[in-house]
Coordinates of C-alpha atoms and ligand atoms in Angstrom, one line a residue:
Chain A
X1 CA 10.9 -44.3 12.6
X2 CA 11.7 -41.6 10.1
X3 CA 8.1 -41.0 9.9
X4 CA 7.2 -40.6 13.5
X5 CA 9.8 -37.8 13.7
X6 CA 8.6 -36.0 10.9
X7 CA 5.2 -36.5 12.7
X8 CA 6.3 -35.1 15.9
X9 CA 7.4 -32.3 14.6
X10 CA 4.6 -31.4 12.9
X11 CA 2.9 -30.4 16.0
X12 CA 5.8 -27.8 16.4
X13 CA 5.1 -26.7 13.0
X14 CA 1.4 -26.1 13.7
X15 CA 2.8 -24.3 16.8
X16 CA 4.9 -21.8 14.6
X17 CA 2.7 -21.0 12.3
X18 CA 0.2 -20.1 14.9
X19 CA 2.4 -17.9 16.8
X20 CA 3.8 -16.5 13.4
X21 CA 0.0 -15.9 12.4
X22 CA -1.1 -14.2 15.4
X23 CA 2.3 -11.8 15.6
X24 CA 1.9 -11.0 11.9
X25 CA -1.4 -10.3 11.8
X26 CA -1.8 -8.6 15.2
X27 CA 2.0 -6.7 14.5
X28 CA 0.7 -5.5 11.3
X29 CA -2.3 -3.2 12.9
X30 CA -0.4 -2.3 15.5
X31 CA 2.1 -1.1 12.8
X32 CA -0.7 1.0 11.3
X33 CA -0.9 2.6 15.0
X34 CA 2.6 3.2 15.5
X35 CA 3.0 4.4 11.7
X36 CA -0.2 6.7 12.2
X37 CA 1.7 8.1 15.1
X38 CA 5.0 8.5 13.1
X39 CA 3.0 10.5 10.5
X40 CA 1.2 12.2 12.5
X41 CA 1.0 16.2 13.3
X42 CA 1.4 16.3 16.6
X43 CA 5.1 16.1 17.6
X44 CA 4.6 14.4 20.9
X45 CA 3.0 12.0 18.8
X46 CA 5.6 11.3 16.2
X47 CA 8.5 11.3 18.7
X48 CA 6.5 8.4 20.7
X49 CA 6.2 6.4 17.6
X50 CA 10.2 7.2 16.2
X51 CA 10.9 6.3 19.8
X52 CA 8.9 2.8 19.5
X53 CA 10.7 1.8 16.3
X54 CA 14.2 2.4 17.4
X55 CA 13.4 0.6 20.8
X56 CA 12.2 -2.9 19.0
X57 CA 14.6 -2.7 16.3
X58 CA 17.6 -1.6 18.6
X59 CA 17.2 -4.3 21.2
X60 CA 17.6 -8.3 19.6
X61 CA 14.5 -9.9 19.6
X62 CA 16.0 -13.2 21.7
X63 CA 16.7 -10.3 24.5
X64 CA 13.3 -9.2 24.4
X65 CA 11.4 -12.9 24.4
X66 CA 13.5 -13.4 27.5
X67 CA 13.0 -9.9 29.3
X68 CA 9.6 -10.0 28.5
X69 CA 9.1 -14.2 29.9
X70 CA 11.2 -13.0 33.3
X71 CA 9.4 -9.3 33.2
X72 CA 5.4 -10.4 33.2
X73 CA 5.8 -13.0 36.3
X74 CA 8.0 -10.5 38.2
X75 CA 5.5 -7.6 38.3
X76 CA 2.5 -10.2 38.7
X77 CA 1.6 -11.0 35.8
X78 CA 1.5 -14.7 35.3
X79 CA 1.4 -15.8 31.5
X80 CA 2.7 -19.1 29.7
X81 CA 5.6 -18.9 27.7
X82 CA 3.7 -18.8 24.0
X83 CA 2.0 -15.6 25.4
X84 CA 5.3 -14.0 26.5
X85 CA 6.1 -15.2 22.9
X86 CA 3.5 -14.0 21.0
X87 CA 4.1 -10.2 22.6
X88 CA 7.9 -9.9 21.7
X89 CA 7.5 -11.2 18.3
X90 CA 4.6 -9.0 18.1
X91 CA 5.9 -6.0 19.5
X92 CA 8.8 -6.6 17.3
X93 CA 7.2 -6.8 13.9
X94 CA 4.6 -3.9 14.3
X95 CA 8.2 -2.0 14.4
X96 CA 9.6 -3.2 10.9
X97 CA 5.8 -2.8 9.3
X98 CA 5.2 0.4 10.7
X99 CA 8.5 1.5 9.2
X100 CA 7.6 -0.4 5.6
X101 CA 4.1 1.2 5.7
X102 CA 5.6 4.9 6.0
X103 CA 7.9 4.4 3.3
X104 CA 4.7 3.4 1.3
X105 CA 3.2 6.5 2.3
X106 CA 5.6 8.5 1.5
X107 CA 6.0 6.8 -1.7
X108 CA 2.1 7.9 -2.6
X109 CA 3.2 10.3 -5.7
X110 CA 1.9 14.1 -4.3
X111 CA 0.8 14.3 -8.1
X112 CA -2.1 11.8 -7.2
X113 CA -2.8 13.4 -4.1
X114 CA -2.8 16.9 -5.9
X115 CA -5.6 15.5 -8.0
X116 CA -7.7 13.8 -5.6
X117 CA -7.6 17.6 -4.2
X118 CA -8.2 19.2 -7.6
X119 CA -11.8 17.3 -7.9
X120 CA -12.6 18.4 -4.5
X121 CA -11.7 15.2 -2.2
X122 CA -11.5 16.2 1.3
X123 CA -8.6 14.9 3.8
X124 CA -10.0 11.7 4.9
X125 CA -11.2 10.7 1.6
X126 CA -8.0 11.0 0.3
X127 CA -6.4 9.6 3.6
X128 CA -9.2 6.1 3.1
X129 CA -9.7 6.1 -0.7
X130 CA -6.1 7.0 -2.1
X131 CA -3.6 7.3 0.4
X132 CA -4.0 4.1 2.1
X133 CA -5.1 1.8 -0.7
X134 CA -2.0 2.6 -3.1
X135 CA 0.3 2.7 0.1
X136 CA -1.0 -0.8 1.2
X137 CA -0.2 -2.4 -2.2
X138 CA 3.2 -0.6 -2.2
X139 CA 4.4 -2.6 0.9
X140 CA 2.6 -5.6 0.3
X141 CA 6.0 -7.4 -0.9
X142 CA 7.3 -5.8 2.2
X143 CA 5.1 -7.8 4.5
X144 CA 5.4 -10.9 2.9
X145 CA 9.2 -10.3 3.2
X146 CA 8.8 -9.7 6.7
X147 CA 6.2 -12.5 7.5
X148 CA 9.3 -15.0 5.9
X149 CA 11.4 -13.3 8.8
X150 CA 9.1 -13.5 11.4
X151 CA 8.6 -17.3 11.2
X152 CA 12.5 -17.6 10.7
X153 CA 12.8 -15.2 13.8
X154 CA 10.1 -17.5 15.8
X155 CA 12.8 -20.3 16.4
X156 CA 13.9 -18.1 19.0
X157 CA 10.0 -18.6 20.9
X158 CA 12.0 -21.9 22.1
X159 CA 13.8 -20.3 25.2
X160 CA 10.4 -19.0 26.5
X161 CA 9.8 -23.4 26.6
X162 CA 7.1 -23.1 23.4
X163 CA 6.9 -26.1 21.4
X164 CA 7.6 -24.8 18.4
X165 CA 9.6 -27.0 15.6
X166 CA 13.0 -26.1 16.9
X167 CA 11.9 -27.5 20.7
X168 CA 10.5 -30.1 19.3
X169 CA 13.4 -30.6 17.0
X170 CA 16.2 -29.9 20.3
X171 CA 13.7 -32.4 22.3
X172 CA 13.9 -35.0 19.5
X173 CA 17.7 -34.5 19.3
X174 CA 18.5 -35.4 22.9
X175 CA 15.9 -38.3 23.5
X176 CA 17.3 -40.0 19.7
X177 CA 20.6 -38.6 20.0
X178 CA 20.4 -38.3 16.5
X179 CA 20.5 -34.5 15.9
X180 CA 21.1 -34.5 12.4
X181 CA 17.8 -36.0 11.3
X182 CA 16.2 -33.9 13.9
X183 CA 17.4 -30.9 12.7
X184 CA 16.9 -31.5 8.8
X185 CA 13.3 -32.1 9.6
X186 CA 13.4 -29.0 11.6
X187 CA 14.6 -27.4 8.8
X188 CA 12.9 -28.6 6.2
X189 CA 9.6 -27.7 7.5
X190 CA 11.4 -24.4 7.7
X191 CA 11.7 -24.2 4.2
X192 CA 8.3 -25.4 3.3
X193 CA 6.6 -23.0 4.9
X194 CA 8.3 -20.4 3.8
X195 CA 8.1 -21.0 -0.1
X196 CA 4.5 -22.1 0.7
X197 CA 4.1 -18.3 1.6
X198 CA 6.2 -16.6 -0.4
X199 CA 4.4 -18.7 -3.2
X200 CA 1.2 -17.3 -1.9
X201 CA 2.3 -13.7 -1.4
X202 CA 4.1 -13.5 -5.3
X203 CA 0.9 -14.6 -6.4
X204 CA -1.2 -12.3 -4.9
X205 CA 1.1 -9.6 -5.5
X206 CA 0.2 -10.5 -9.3
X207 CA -2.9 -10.4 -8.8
X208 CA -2.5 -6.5 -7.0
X209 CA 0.3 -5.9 -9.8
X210 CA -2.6 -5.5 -12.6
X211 CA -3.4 -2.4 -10.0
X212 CA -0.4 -0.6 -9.9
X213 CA 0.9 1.7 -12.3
Chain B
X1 CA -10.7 43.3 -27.7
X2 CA -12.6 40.7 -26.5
X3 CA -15.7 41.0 -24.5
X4 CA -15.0 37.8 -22.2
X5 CA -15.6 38.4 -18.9
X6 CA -13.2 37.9 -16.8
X7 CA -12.4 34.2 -15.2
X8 CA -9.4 34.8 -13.7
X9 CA -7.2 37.9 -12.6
X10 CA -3.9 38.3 -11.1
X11 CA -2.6 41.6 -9.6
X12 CA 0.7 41.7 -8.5
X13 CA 1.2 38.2 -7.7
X14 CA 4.7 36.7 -6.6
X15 CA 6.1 33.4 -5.4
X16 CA 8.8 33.0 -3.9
X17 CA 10.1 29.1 -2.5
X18 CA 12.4 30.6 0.4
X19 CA 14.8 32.7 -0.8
X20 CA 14.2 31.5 -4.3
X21 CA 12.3 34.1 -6.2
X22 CA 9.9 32.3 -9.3
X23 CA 7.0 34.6 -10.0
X24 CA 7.3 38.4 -9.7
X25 CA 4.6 40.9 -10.3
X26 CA 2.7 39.3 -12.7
X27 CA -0.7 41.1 -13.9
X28 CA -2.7 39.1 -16.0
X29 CA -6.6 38.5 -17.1
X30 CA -8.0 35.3 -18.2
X31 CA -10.8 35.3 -19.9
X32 CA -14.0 33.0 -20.6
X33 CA -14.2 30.9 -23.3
X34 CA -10.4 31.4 -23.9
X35 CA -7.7 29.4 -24.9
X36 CA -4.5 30.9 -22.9
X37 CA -1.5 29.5 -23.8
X38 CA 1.4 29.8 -21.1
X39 CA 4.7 29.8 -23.3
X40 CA 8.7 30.4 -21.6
X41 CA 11.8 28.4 -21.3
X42 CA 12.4 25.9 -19.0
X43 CA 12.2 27.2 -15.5
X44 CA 10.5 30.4 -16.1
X45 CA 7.5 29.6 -13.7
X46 CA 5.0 28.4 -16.3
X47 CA 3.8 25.2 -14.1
X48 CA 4.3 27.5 -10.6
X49 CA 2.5 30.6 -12.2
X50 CA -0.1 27.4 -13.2
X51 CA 0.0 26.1 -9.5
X52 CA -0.7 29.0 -7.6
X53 CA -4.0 29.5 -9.6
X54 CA -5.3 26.2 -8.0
X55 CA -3.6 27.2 -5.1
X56 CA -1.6 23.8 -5.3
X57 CA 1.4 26.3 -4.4
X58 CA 0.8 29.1 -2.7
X59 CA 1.7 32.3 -4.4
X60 CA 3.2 34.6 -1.3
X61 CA 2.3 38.2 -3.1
X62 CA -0.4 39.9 -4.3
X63 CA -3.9 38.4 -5.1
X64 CA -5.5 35.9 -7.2
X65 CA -9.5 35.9 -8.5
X66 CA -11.2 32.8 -9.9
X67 CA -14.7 33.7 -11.1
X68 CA -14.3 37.2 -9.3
X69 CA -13.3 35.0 -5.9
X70 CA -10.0 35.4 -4.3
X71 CA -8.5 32.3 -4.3
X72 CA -6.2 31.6 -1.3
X73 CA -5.6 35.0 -0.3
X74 CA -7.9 37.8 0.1
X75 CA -7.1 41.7 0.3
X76 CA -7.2 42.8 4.3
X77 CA -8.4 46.2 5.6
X78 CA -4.7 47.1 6.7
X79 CA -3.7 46.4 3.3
X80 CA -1.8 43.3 3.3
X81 CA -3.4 40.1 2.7
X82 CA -5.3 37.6 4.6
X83 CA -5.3 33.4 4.5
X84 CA -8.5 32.3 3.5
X85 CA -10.0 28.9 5.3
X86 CA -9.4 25.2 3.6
X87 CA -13.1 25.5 2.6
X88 CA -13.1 28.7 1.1
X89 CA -10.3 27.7 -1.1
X90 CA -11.9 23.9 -1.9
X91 CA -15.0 25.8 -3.0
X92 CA -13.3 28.4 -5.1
X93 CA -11.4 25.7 -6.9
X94 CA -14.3 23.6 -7.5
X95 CA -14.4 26.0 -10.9
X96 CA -10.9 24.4 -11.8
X97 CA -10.4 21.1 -13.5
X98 CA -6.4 20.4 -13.8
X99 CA -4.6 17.7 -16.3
X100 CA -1.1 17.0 -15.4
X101 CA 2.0 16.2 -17.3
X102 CA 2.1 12.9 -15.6
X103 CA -1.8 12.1 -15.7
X104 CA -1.7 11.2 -11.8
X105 CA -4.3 8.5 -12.2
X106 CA -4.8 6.9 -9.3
X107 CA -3.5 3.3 -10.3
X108 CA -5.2 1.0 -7.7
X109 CA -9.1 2.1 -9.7
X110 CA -10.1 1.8 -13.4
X111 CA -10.5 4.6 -16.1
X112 CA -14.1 4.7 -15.2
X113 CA -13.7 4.2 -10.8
X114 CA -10.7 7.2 -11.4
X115 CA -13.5 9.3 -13.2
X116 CA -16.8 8.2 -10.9
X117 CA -14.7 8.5 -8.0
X118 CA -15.1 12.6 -7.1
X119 CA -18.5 12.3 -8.7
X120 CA -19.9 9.7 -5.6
X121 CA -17.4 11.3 -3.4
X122 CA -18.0 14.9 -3.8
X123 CA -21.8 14.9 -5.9
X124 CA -22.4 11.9 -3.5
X125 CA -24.0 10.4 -6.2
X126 CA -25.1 7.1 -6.1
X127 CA -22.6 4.9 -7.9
X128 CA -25.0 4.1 -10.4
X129 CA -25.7 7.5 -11.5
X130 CA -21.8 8.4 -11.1
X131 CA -20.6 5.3 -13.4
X132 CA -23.4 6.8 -16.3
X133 CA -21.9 9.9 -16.1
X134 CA -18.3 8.9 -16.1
X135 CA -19.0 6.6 -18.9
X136 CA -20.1 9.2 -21.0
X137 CA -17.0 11.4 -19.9
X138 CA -14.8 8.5 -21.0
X139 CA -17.3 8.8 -24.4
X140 CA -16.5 11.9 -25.2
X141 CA -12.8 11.5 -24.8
X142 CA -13.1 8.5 -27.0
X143 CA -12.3 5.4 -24.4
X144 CA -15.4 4.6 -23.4
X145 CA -14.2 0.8 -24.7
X146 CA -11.6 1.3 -21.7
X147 CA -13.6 2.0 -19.0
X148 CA -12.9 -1.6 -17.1
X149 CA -9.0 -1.0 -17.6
X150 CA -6.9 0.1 -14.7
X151 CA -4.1 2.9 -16.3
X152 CA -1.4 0.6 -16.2
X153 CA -3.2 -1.2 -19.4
X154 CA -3.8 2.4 -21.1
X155 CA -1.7 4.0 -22.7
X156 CA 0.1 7.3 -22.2
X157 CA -2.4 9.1 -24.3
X158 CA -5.4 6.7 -23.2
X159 CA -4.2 7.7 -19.6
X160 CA -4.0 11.5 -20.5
X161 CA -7.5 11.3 -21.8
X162 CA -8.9 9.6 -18.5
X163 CA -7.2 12.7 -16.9
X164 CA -8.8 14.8 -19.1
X165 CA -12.1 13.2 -18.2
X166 CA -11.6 13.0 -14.8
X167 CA -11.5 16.5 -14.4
X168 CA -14.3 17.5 -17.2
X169 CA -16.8 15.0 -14.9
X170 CA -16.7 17.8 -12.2
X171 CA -18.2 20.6 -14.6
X172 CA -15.2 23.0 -13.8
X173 CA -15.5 26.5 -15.4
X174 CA -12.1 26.7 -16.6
X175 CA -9.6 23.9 -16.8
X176 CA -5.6 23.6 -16.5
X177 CA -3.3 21.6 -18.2
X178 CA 0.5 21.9 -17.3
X179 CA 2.4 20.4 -20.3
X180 CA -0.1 17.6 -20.9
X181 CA 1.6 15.8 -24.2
X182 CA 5.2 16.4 -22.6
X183 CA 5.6 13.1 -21.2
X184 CA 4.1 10.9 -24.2
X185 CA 5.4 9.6 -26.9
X186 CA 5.4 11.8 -30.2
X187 CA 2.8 9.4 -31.9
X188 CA 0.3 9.8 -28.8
X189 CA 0.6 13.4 -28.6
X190 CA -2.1 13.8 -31.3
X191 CA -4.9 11.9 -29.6
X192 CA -4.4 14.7 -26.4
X193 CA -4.3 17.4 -28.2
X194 CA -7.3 16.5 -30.4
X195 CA -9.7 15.8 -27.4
X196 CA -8.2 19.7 -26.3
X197 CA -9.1 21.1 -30.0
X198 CA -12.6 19.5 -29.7
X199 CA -12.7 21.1 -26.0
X200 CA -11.6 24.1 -27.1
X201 CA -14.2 24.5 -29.9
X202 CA -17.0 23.7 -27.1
X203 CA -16.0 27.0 -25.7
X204 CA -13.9 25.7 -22.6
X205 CA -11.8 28.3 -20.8
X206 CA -8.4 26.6 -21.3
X207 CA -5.0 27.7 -19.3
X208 CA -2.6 25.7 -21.2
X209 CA 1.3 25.7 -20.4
X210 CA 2.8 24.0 -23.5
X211 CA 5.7 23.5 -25.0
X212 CA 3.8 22.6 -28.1
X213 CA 4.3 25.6 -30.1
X214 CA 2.3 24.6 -33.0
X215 CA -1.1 23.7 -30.9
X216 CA -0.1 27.2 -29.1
X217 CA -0.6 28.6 -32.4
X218 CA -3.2 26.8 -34.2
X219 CA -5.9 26.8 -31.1
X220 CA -4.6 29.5 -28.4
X221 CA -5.7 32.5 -28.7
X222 CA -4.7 34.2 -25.6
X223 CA -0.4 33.9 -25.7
X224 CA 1.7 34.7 -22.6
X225 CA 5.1 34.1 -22.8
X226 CA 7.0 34.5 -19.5
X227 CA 10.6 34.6 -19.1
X228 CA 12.3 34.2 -15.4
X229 CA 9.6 35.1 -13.6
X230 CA 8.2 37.7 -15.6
X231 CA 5.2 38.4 -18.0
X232 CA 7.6 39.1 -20.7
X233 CA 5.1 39.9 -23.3
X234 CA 1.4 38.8 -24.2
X235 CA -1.6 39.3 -26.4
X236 CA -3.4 37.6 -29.4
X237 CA -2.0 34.5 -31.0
X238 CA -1.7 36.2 -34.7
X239 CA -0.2 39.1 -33.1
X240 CA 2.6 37.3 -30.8
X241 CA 3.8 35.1 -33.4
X242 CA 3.8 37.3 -36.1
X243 CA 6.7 39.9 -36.5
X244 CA 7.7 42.5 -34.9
X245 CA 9.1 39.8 -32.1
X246 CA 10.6 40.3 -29.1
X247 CA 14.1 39.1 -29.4
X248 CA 14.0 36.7 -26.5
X249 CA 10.3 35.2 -27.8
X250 CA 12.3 34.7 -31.8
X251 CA 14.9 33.2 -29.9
X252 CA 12.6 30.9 -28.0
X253 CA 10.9 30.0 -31.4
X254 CA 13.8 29.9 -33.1
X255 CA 15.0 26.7 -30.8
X256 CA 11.9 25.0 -32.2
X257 CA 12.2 25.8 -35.5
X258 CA 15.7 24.3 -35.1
X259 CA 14.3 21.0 -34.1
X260 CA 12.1 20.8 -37.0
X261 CA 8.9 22.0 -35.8
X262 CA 6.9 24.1 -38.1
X263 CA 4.8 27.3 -37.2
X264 CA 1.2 26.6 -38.7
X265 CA -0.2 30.3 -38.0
X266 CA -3.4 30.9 -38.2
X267 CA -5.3 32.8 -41.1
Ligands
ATP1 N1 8.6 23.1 -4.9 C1 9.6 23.9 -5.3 N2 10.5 24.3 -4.3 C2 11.6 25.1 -4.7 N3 11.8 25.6 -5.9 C3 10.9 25.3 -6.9 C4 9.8 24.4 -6.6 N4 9.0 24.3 -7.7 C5 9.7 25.0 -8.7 N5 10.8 25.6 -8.2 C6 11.7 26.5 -8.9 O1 11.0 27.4 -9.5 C7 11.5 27.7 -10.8 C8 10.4 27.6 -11.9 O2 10.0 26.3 -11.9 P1 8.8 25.9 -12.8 O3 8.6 24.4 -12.6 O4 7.6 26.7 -12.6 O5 9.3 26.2 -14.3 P2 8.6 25.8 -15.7 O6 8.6 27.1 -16.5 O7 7.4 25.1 -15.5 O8 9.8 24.9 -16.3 P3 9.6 23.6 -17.3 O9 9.4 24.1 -18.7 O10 11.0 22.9 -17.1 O11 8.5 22.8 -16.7 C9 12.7 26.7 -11.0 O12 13.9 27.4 -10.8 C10 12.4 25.7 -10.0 O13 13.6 25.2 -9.5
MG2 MG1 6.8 23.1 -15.8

C-alpha cells in the first residue's frame, strides 16, 4: 500500500526534476543574456535588463505561473500547463542568475584584469579567458543555491494542472484521504532531491575550489 | 652621468582623481639598464606615478615617453594634448612588464597556463611552443617544479615569482614592480627580491616602488623619493643615502631605522 504511493509519486518526482532541469538550465543562459545586458555599455541596454530583474523578482512567482497559464490561451496561444510552467519558472530564475552572475563579475579583482592588459590581452580575451571563467566559478555556489530553490519553488507548477510531486501528492490525498502519508512522501522526495544536488554541487565546487585563489 | 639612453621620460606630468590632486609636475628620465627605485611615504603617489606609466591610470597633465613613444597622450599642434587610440597605447606598453603587490594570478590556470597564457594569446604561439617557453620562464625564477600548480597551492613568494615570470615571458624592455614583497611574509621576501637582484644583474631596466629600503640601497641605483605628489629629491643611490639629507628623506629613513632595519650602503 505504502509502496504504491511512494510509487505514484515518483512519476511526479520525474515530473519536477524535468521541469526544474529545463528552467535551470535554460534560466541560466538566459541569465547570461539579461546579465550581458545589465553590464553592458549601452544604456538603453542596461535599463532593459535592470528593468527585467526587478519585474521577475517584484512580482511572486505563483502570480506569474497563473498570468502566464490564463495569458498564452487568451492572445492565441494554446500551450499545456508544463509549458506555461516551464516559462515562469524560467523567466523567473534567469532573473536571480543574472543578478548572481553580475556580482561575480564584479567580484573579478581589477588587479587580474590589469594584468591580463599588462601582457597585451585584448577585450574579448579577457572578457572569454579571464572574466568569464573566474566569474563562473565565483557564483557556482550561487546556482546550486538557487537550483535547491527552484525545485522548492516548482511545487507551485501544480496550479497550472502539472503532475508534479505535490499534484500527485494533493491527488493521492483526496482519493486515500490519508493526507499525511501523502504529503510525507511528497516531502520526502523533496528532501532527497535536494541533498542529492546539493551533495553534487559541494562536490564539484571542491573539485573548482583547487581553482580558486 | 650615465650614458643610458633614455627609456622613459616624463615632462610635466600630473594626475589628478577629480578634485584630488596626486602627481604634480613631475620631470623625470628613466634610463636603460637602470634600477630606479621609487621611495616616499604612504600616499605620496609612488604606485599612481607607477600606474600612469603603463597607462593603467591615466595621468591628466603633461606627457609621458616609453622608448621615445608617447604613451597615452601625445603633444597636439595647438599645444595641449591629444588621446592616443587603445592600440597605440597596447603597443607602446608591450615594452612594459608589471609585478604587482598582490601577484594578480589569474587563479582558475596554473603557474605555467598564467605564464603561456599571453604567449599563445598575444605571440599566438602554438601551445606547445608557449608551454616550452613558459617552462623555462618558471626555470629561471626557480619553480619550474611548480609549473602544474594552480596559485592557490604556491606560496606568496612562489606566487610573486610566477608574476614575475609572467611578465618576463613577453620580453618587455623595462619592467614595473609596485611594492612586490609588501604583501608577503617577512621570510618570503628574500626569494622575490633575489629573482629581482639576478634580474637586475642581467641588465633589466627596473622601476621599482619599494618600501624595502635596504634592496633600494643595495641594487637601485637610480633613487627618487617623492613626497605628496612631488619629486622631492633624486639621483644616485650612494649619493641619496649618504649625508647631506634632505630632512624629510632622514626623517623617512629614520622611521625605518626605528623598526630595526639596517642601511647596507653600497661601497
Ligand atoms: N583610484 C583612485 N581614486 C581616487 N584617489 C586615488 C586613487 N588611487 C589613489 N588615490 C589617492 O592618491 C593618493 C596617492 O595614492 P598612491 O596609492 O599613489 O600612494 P602610494 O605612495 O603608493 O602609497 P602607499 O605607500 O600606501 O602604497 C592617495 O591620497 C590616494 O587616496
Ligand atoms: Mg602604493
Amino acid at each position: 500500500m505504502l509502496w504504491t504511493h511512494i510509487i505514484l509519486l515518483g512519476q511526479g518526482a520525474i515530473m519536477t526534476v524535468a521541469i526544474s532541469a529545463v528552467a535551470i538550465t535554460v534560466g541560466f543562459a538566459l541569465g547570461v543574456l539579461v546579465c550581458a545586458a545589465r553590464l553592458s555599455p549601452v544604456a538603453g541596454l542596461r535599463g532593459l535588463g535592470a528593468a527585467y530583474v526587478s519585474f521577475f523578482r517584484g512580482v511572486p512567482l505563483l502570480v506569474m505561473l497563473l498570468l502566464i497559464y490564463h495569458l498564452l490561451p487568451a492572445i492565441g496561444i494554446d500551450v499545456p500547463g508544463v509549458v506555461a510552467a516551464i516559462i515562469g519558472l524560467t523567466l523567473s530564475t534567469a532573473a536571480y542568475q543574472a543578478e548572481n552572475l553580475r556580482g561575480g563579475f564584479l567580484n573579478v579583482g581589477t588587479g587580474l584584469v590589469e594584468a591580463a592588459r599588462m601582457v597585451g590581452l585584448n577585450a574579448r580575451q579577457i572578457l572569454l579567458r579571464i572574466r568569464l571563467p573566474i566569474a563562473l566559478r565565483l557564483v557556482f555556489p550561487a546556482v546550486v543555491n538557487e537550483a535547491i530553490m527552484l525545485l522548492k519553488a516548482s511545487s507551485l507548477v501544480s496550479v497550472v494542472g502539472v503532475a508534479d510531486i505535490t499534484r500527485d501528492a494533493q491527488n493521492l490525498a483526496s482519493s486515500t484521504y490519508r493526507p499525511i502519508e501523502a504529503f510525507t512522501i511528497a516531502g520526502a522526495y523533496y528532501l532527497l532531491l535536494n541533498i542529492v544536488l546539493s551533495g553534487g554541487g559541494s562536490s564539484l565546487s571542491r573539485m573548482l575550489g583547487r581553482h580558486r585563489a | 652621468m650615465s650614458e643610458h639612453a633614455a627609456a622613459i621620460t616624463l615632462e610635466g606630468v600630473g594626475k589628478s582623481f577629480g578634485d584630488n590632486r596626486v602627481l604634480t609636475g613631475i620631470d623625470l628620465t628613466i634610463r636603460h639598464g637602470e634600477v630606479t627605485c621609487l621611495l616616499g611615504p604612504s600616499g605620496s603617489g609612488k604606485s599612481t606615478l607607477l600606474r600612469c606609466l603603463a597607462f593603467l591610470e591615466e595621468h591628466t597633465e603633461g606627457i609621458i615617453r616609453i622608448a621615445g613613444e608617447p604613451m597615452g597622450f601625445a603633444p597636439a599642434a595647438d599645444g595641449g594634448r591629444k588621446r592616443l587610440p587603445d592600440a597605440a597605447i597596447g603597443r607602446v606598453r608591450r615594452n612594459l612588464g608589471m609585478v604587482f603587490q598582490q601577484f594578480n594570478l589569474w587563479p582558475h590556470m596554473t603557474a605555467l597556463g598564467n605564464v603561456a597564457e599571453a604567449l599563445r594569446l598575444v605571440r599566438r604561439m602554438d601551445r606547445a611552443t608557449a608551454e616550452a617557453r613558459a617552462l623555462a620562464q618558471l626555470e629561471h625564477v626557480g619553480l619550474a617544479h611548480r609549473a602544474g600548480h594552480y596559485p592557490s597551492e604556491l606560496s606568496g613568494g612562489q606566487q610573486q615569482r610566477v608574476a614575475i615570470a609572467r611578465a618576463l615571458a613577453m620580453e618587455p624592455k623595462i619592467v614595473l614592480f609596485d611594492e612586490p614583497t609588501s604583501s608577503l611574509d617577512p621570510e618570503l621576501t628574500g626569494e622575490v627580491l633575489s629573482v629581482m637582484r639576478g634580474l637586475a644583474q642581467e641588465g633589466m631596466t627596473m622601476v621599482v616602488v619599494t618600501h624595502e629600503i635596504g634592496f633600494a640601497a643595495q641594487v637601485g641605483e637610480h633613487i627618487v623619493f617623492l613626497d605628496q605628489g612631488r619629486i622631492l629629491l633624486e639621483g644616485r643611490a650612494a649619493e641619496v643615502f649618504q649625508a647631506p639629507r634632505h630632512p624629510r628623506l632622514a626623517q623617512f629613513l629614520q622611521t625605518y631605522v626605528d623598526r630595526g632595519a639596517s642601511l647596507v650602503l653600497q661601497e
